[in-house]
mmCIF file of C-alpha atoms in Angstrom:
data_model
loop_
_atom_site.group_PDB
_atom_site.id
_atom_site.type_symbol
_atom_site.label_atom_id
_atom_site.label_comp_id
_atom_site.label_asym_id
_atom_site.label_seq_id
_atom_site.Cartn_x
_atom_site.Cartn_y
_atom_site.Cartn_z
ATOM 1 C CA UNK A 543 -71.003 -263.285 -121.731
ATOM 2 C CA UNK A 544 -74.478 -263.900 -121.576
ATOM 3 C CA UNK A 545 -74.783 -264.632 -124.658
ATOM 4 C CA UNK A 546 -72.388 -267.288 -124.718
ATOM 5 C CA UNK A 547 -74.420 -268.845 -121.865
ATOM 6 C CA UNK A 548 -77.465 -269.146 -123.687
ATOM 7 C CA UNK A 549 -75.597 -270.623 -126.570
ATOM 8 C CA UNK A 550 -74.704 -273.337 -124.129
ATOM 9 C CA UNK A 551 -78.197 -273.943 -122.477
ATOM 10 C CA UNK A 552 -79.214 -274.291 -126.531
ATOM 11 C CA UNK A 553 -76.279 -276.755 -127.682
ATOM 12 C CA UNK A 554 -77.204 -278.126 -124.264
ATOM 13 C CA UNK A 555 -80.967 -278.611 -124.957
ATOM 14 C CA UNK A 556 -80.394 -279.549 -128.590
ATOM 15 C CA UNK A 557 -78.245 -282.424 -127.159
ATOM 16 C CA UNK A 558 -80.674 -283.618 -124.591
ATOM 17 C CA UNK A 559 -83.462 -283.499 -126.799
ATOM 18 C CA UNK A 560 -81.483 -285.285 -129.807
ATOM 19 C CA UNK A 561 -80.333 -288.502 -127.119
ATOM 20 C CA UNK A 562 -84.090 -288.477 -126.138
ATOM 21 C CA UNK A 563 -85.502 -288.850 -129.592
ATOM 22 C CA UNK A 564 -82.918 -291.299 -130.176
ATOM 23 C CA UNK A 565 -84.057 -293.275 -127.228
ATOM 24 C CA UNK A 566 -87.674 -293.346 -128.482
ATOM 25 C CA UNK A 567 -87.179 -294.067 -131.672
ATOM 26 C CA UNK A 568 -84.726 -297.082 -130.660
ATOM 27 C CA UNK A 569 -87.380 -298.571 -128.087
ATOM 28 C CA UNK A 570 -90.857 -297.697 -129.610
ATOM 29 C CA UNK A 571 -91.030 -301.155 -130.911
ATOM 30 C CA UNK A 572 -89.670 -303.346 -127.745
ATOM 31 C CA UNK A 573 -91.434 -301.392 -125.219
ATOM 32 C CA UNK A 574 -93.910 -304.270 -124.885
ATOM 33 C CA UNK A 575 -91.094 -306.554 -124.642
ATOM 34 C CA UNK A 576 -89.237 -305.192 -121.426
ATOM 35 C CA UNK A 577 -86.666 -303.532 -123.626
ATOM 36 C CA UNK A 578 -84.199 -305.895 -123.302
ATOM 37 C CA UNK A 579 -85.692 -309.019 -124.872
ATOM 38 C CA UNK A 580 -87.481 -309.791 -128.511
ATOM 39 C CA UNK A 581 -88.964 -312.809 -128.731
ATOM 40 C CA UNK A 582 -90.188 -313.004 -131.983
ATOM 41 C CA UNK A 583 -89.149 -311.414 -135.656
ATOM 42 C CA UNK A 584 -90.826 -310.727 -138.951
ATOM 43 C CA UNK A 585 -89.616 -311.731 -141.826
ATOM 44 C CA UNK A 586 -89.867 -310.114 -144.961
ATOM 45 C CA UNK A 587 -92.081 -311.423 -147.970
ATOM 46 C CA UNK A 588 -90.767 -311.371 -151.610
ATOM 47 C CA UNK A 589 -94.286 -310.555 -152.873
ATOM 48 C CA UNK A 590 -97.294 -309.095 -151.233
ATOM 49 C CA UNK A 591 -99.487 -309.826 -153.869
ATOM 50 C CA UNK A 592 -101.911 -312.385 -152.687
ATOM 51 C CA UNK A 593 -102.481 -313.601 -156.206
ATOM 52 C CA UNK A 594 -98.678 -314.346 -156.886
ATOM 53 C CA UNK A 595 -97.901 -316.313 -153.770
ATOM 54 C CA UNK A 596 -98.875 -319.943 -155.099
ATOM 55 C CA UNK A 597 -97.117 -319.198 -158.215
ATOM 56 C CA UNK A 598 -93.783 -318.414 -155.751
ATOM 57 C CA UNK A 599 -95.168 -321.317 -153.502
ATOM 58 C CA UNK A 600 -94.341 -323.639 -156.671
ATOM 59 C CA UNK A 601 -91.225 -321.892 -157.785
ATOM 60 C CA UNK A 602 -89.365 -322.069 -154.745
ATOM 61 C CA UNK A 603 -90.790 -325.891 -153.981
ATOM 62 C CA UNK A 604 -89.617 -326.933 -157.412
ATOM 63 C CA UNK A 605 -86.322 -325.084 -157.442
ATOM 64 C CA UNK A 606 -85.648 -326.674 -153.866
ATOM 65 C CA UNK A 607 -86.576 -329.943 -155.037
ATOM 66 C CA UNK A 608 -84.387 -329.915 -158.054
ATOM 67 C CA UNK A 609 -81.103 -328.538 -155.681
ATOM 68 C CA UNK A 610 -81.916 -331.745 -153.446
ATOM 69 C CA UNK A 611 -81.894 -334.096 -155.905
ATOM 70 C CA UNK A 612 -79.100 -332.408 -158.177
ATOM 71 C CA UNK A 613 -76.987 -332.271 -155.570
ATOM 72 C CA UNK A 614 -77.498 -336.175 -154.100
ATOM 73 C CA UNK A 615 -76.876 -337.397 -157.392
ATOM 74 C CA UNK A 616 -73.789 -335.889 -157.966
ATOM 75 C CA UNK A 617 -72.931 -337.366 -154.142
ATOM 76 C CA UNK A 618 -74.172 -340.668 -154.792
ATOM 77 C CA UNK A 619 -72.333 -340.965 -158.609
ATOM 78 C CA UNK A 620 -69.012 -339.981 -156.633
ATOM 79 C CA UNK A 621 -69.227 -342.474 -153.809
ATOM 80 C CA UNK A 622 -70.559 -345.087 -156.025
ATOM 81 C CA UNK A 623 -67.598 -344.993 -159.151
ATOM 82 C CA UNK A 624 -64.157 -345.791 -157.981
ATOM 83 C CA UNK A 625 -62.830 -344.027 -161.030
ATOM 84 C CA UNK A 626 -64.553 -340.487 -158.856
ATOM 85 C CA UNK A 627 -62.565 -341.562 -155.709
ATOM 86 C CA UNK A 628 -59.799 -338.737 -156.088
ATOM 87 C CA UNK A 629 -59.448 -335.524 -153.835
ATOM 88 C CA UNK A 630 -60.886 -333.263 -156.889
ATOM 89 C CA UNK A 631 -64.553 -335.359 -156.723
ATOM 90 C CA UNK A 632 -64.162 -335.885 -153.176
ATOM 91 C CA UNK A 633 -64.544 -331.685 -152.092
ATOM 92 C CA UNK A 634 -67.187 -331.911 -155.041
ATOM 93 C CA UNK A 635 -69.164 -334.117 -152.936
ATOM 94 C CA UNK A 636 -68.579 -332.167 -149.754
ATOM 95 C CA UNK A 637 -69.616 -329.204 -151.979
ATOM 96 C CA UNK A 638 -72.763 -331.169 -152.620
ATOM 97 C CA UNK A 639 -73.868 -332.146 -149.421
ATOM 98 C CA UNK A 640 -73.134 -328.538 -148.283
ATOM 99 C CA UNK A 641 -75.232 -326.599 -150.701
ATOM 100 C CA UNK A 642 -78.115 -329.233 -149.730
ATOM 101 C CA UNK A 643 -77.957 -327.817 -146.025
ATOM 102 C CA UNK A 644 -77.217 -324.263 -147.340
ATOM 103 C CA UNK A 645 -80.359 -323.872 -149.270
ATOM 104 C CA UNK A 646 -82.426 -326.073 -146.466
ATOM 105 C CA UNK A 647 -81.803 -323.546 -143.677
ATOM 106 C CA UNK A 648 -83.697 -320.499 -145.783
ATOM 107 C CA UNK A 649 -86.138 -322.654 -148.268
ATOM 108 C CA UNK A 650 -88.236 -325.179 -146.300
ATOM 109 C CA UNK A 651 -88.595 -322.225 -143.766
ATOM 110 C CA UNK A 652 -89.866 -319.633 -146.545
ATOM 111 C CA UNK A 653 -92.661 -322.733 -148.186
ATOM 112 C CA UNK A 654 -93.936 -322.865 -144.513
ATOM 113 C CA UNK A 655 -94.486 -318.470 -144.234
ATOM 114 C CA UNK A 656 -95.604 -318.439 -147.919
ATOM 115 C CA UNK A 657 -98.194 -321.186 -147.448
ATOM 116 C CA UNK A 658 -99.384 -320.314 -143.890
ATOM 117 C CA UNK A 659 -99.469 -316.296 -144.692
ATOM 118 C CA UNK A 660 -96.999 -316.110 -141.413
ATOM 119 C CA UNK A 661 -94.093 -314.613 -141.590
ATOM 120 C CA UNK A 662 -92.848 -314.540 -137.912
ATOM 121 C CA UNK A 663 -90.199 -316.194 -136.639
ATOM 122 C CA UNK A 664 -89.473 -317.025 -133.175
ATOM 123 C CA UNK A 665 -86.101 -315.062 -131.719
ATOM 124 C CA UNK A 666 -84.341 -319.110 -130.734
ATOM 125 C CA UNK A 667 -85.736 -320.327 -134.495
ATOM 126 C CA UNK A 668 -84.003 -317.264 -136.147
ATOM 127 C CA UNK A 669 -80.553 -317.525 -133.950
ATOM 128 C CA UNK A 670 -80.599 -321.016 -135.115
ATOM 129 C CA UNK A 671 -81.501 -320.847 -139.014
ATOM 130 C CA UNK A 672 -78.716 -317.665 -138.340
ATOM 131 C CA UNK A 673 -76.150 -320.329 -137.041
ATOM 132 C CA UNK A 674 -77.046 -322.730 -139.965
ATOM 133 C CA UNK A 675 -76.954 -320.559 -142.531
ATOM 134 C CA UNK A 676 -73.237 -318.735 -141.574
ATOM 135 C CA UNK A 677 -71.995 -322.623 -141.449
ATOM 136 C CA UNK A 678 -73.223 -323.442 -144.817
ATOM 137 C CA UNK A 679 -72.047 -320.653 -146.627
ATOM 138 C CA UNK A 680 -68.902 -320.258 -144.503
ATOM 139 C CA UNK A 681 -68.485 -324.270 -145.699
ATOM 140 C CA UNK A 682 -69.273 -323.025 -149.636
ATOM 141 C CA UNK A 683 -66.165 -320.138 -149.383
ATOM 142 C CA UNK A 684 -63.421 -322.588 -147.440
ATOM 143 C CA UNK A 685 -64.519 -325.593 -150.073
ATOM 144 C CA UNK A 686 -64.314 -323.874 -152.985
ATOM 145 C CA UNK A 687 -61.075 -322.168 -151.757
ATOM 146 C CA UNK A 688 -59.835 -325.455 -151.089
ATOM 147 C CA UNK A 689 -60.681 -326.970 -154.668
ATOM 148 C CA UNK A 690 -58.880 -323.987 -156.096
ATOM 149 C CA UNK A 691 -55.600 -325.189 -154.134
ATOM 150 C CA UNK A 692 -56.295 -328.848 -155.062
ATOM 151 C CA UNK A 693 -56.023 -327.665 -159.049
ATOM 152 C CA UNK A 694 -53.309 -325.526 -158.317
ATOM 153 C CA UNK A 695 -51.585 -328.793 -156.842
ATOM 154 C CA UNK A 696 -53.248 -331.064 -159.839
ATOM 155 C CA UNK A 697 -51.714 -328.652 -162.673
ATOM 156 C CA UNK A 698 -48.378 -327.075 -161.416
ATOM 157 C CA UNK A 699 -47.537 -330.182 -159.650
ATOM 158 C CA UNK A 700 -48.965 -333.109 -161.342
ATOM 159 C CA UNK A 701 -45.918 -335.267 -160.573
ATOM 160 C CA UNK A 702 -46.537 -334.261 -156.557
ATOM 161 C CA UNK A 703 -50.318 -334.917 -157.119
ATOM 162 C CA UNK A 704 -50.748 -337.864 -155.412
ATOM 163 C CA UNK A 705 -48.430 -337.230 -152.952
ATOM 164 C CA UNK A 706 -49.309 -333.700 -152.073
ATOM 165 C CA UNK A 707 -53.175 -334.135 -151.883
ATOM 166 C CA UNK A 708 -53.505 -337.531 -149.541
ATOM 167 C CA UNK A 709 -56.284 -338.696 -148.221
ATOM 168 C CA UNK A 710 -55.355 -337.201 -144.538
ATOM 169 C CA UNK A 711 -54.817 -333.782 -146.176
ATOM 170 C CA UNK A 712 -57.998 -333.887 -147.825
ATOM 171 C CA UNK A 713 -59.899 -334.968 -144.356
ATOM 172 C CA UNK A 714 -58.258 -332.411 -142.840
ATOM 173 C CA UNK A 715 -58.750 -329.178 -145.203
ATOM 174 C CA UNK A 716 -62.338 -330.391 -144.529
ATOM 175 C CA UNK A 717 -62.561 -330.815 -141.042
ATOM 176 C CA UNK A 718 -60.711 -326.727 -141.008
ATOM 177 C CA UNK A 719 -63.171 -325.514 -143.404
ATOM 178 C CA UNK A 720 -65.621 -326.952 -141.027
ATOM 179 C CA UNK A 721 -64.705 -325.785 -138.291
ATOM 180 C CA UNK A 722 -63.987 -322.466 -139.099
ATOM 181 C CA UNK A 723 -66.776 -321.957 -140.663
ATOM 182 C CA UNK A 724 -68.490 -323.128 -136.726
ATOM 183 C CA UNK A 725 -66.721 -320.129 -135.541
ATOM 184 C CA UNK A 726 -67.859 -317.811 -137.697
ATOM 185 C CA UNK A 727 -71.392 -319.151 -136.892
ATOM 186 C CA UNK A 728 -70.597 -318.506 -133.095
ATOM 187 C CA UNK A 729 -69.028 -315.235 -133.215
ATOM 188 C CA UNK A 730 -71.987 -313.738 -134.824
ATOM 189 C CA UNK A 731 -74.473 -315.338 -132.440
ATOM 190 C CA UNK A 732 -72.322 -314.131 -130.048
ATOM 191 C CA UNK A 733 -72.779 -310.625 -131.281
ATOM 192 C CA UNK A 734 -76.325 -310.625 -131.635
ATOM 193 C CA UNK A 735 -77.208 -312.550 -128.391
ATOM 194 C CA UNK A 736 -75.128 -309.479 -127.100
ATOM 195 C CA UNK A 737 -77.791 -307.419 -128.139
ATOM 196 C CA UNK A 738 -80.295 -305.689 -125.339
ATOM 197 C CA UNK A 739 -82.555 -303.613 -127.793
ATOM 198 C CA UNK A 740 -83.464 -303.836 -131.302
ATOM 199 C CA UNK A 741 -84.441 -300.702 -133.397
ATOM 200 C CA UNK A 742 -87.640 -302.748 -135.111
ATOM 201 C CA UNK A 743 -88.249 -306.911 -135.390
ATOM 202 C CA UNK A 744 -88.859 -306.436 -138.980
ATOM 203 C CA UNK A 745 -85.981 -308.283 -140.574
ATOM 204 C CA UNK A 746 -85.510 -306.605 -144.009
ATOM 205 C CA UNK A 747 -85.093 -310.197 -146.044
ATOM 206 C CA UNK A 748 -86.480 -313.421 -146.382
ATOM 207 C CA UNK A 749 -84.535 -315.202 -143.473
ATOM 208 C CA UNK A 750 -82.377 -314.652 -140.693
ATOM 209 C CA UNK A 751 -79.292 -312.642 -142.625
ATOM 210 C CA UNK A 752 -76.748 -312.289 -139.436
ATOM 211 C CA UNK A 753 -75.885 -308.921 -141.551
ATOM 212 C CA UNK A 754 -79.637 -307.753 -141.232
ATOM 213 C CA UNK A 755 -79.967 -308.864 -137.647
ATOM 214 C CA UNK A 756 -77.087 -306.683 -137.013
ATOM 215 C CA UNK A 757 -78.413 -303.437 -138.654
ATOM 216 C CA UNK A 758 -81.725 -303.733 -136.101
ATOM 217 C CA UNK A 759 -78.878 -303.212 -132.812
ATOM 218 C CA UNK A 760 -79.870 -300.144 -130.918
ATOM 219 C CA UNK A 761 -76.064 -299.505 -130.244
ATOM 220 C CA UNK A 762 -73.645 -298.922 -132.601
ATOM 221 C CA UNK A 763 -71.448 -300.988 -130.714
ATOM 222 C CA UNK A 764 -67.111 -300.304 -131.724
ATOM 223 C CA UNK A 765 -66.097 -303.849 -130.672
ATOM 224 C CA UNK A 766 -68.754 -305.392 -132.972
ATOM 225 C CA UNK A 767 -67.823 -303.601 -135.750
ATOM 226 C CA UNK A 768 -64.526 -304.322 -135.676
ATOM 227 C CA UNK A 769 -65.038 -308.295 -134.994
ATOM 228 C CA UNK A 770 -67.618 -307.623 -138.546
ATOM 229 C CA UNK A 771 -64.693 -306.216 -140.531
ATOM 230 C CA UNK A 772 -62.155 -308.889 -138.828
ATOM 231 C CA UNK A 773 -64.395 -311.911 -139.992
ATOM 232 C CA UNK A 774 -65.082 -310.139 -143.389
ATOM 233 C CA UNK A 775 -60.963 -310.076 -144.086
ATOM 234 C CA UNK A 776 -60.559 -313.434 -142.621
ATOM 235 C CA UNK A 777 -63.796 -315.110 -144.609
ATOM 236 C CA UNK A 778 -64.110 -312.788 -147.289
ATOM 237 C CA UNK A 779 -60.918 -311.700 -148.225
ATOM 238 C CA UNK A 780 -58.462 -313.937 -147.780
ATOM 239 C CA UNK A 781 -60.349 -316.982 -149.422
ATOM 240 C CA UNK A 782 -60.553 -314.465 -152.475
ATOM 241 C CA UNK A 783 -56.755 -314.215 -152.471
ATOM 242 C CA UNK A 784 -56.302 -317.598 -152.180
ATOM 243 C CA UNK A 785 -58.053 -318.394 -155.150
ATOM 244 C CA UNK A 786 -56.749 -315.512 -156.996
ATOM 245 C CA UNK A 787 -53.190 -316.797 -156.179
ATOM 246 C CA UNK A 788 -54.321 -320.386 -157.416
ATOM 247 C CA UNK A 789 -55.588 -319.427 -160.622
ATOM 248 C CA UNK A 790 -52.158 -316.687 -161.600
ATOM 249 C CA UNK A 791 -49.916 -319.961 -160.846
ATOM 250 C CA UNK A 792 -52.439 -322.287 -162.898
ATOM 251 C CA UNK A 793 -52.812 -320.077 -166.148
ATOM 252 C CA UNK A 794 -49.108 -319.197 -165.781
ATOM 253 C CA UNK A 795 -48.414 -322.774 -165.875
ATOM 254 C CA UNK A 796 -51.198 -323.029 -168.941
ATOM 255 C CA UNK A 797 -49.275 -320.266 -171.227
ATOM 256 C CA UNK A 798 -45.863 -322.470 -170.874
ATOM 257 C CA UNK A 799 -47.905 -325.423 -173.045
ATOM 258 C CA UNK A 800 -46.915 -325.115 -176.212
ATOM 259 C CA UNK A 801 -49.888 -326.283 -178.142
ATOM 260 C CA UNK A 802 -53.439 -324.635 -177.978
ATOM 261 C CA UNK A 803 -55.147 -328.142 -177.754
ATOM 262 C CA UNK A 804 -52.574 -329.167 -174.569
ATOM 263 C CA UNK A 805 -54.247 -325.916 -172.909
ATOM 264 C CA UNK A 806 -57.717 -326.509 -173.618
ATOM 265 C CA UNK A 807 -57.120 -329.738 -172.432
ATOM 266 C CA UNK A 808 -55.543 -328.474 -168.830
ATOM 267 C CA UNK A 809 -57.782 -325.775 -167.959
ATOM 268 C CA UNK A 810 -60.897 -328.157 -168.961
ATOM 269 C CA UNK A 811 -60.269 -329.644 -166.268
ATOM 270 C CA UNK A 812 -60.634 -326.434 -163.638
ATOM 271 C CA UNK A 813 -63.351 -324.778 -165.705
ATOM 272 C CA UNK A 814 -66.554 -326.094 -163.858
ATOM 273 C CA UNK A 815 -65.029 -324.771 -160.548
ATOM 274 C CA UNK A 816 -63.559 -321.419 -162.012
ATOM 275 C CA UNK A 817 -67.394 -321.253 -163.162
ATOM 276 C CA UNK A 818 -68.856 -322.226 -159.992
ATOM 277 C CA UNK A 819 -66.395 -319.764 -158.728
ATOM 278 C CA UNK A 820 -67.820 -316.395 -160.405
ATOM 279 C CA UNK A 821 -71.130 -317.359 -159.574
ATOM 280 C CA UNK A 822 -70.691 -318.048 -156.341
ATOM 281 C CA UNK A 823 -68.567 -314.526 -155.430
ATOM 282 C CA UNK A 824 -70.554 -312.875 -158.394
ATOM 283 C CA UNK A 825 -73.925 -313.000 -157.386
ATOM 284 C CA UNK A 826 -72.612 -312.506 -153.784
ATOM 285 C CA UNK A 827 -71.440 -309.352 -154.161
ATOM 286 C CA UNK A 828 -74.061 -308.212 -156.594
ATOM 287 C CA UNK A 829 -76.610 -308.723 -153.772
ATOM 288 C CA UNK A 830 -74.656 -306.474 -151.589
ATOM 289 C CA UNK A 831 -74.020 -303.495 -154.319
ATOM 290 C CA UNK A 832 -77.884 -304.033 -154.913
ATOM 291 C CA UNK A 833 -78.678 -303.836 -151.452
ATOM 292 C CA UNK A 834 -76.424 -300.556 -150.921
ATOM 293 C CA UNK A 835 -77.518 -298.855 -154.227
ATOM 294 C CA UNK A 836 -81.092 -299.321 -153.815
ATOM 295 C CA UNK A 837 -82.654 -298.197 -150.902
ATOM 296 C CA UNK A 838 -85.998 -300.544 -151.533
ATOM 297 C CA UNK A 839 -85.080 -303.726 -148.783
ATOM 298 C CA UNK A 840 -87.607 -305.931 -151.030
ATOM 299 C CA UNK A 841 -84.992 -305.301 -154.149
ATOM 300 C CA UNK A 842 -82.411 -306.609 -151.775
ATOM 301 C CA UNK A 843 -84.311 -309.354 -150.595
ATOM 302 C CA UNK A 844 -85.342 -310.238 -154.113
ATOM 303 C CA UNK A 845 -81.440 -309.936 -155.071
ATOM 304 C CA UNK A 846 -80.351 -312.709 -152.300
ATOM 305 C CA UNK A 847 -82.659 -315.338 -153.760
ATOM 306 C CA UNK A 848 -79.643 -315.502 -156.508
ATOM 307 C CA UNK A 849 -76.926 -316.973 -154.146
ATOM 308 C CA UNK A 850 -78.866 -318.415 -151.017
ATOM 309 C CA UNK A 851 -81.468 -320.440 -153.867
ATOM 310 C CA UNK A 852 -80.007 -320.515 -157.503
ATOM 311 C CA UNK A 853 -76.268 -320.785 -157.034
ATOM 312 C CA UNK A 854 -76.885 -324.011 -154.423
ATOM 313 C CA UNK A 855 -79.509 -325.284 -157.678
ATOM 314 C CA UNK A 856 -76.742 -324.522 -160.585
ATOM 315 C CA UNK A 857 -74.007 -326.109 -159.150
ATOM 316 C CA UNK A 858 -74.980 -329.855 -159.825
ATOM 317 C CA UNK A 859 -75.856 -328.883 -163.680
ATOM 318 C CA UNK A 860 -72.463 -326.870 -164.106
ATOM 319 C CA UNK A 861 -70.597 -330.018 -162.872
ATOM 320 C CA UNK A 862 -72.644 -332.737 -164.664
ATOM 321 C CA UNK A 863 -72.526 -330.304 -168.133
ATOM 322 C CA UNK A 864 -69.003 -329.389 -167.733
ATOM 323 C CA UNK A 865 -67.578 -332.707 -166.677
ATOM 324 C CA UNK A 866 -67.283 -335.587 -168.729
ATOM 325 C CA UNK A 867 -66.209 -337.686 -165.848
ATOM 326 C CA UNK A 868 -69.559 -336.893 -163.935
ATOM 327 C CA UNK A 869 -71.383 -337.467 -167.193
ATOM 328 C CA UNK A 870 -70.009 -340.905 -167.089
ATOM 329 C CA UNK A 871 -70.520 -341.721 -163.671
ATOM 330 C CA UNK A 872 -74.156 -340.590 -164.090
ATOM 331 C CA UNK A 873 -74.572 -342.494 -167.198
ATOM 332 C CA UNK A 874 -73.235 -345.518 -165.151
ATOM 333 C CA UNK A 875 -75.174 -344.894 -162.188
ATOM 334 C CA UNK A 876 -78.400 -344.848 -164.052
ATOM 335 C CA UNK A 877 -77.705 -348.394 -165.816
ATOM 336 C CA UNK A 878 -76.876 -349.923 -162.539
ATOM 337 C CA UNK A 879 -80.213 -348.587 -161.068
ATOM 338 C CA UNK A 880 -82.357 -349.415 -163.935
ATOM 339 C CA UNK A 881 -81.060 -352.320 -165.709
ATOM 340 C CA UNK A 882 -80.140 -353.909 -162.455
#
């Protein structure tokens, strides 16, 4: 009997001292912050090789610069060509003006730490470029979700086209998309401003990742984990599906042509967003395989520079390349501009 007593006391002990060393651990780095409230975070630096950070400094200006200006071109040729003024160009531009915010939330932010040696941001400036960021990219899923429905409509119901895909459907798909994507935004800002105590205030990436932010909670919290895997079916998965389901109808429809040069022809005309497509979703979830393979967070914060910086800069060249109606409008544009 006593034996079994002192078994207790032990399992009992071991308990205590486990929570305790839990606690510690958890609030060793807010303890000069009341424990409840962090007012500041670091973020993390791609490089901390002094000697390497002007040649990133001029990188990430010029790629930024190049996304900006890619992107309002292919805005301003739409709005300026009548031929353009269709429901296809018109989420194109929406995509445009969309990956300009999405890379302006983590960019601009990143020149300012790179060329000031800071890397702190304050804990209102990182819910905010948090808030921004889940819009923009929440935006880039819906709209290219949508465009995949617009081609299904375009190829398997050309007759319907017009019809089908009016300009007060097209508003509103965009005004959803937008406003889903603002609840997304808020239900994770809701989740972290739920947050007493953070484990560190070392954010393990180059901006405010809602994901990372999440990771730093003290608590493990069940109702937070299940809103995570609720928004990852409704934003993650069921977008996929949707464009999944688009492209089975659209290639079935392709295999009834009976010449090869009618196909070509047909899928052409979806290629730049199928492309757009797999890079988008590709380097997406190669960031997060990377991330949870490797256990090194400046691999992982190296890996999200692919679809936070290059995917918004590739777009505008995979359009303009791709599409011989952007090509045109471009051409046109320039004339007017310069032989005005």
């Amino acid at each position: 009997m006593q034996i079994r007593t002192d078994g207790g006391v032990l399992g009992t002990r071991f308990l205590i001292l486990t929570f305790f060393d839990f606690l510690k651990r958890c609030s060793s780095n807010i303890v000069a912050q009341n424990l409840t409230r962090v007012s500041e975070f670091q973020l993390m630096s791609l490089s901390e090789d002094p000697d390497l950070q002007p040649t990133l400094f001029g990188l990430f200006l010029s790629m930024y610069l190049v996304t900006v200006l890619g992107n309002l071109l292919i805005i301003l040729a739409v709005s300026s060509d009548s031929h353009l003024h269709t429901p296809m160009y018109f989420f194109l531009s929406n995509l445009s003006f969309v990956d300009i915010g999405f890379i302006s939330t983590t960019v601009p932010k990143m020149l300012v730490n790179i060329q000031t040696q800071n890397r702190v941001i304050s804990y209102v400036g990182c819910l905010t470029q948090m808030s921004l960021f889940g819009i923009f990219v929440c935006m880039d899923d819906m709209l290219l979700t949508v465009m995949a429905y617009d081609r299904f409509v375009a190829i398997c119901h050309p007759l319907h086209y017009t019809v089908i895909m009016n300009p007060r459907l097209c508003g509103f798909l965009t005004l959803v998309s937008f406003l889903l994507s603002l609840l997304d935004s808020q239900l994770h800002n809701l989740m972290i401003l739920q947050i007493t105590s953070f484990k560190d205030v070392k954010i393990s990436s180059f901006f405010c990742d809602p994901s990372q932010l999440l990771n730093l909670s003290c608590s493990d919290n069940f109702s937070d984990n299940i809103v995570k895997y609720f928004l990852a079916a409704i934003y993650g998965l069921f977008p996929i599906l949707g464009i999944f389901f688009s492209y089975y109808k659209i290639i079935a429809s392709i295999l009834r042509i009976p010449s090869s040069g009618g196909k070509y022809k047909v899928f052409s005309t979806c290629g730049s967003h199928l492309a757009v497509v797999c890079l988008f979703y590709g380097t997406v979830v190669g960031v997060y395989l990377s991330s949870a393979v490797s256990h090194s967070p400046r691999k992982g914060a190296v890996a999200s520079v692919m679809y936070t910086v290059v995917t918004p800069m590739l777009n505008p060249f995979i359009y303009s390349l791709r599409n011989r109606d952007i090509k045109n409008a471009l051409r046109r544009l320039h004339s007017r501009i310069f032989h005005s």
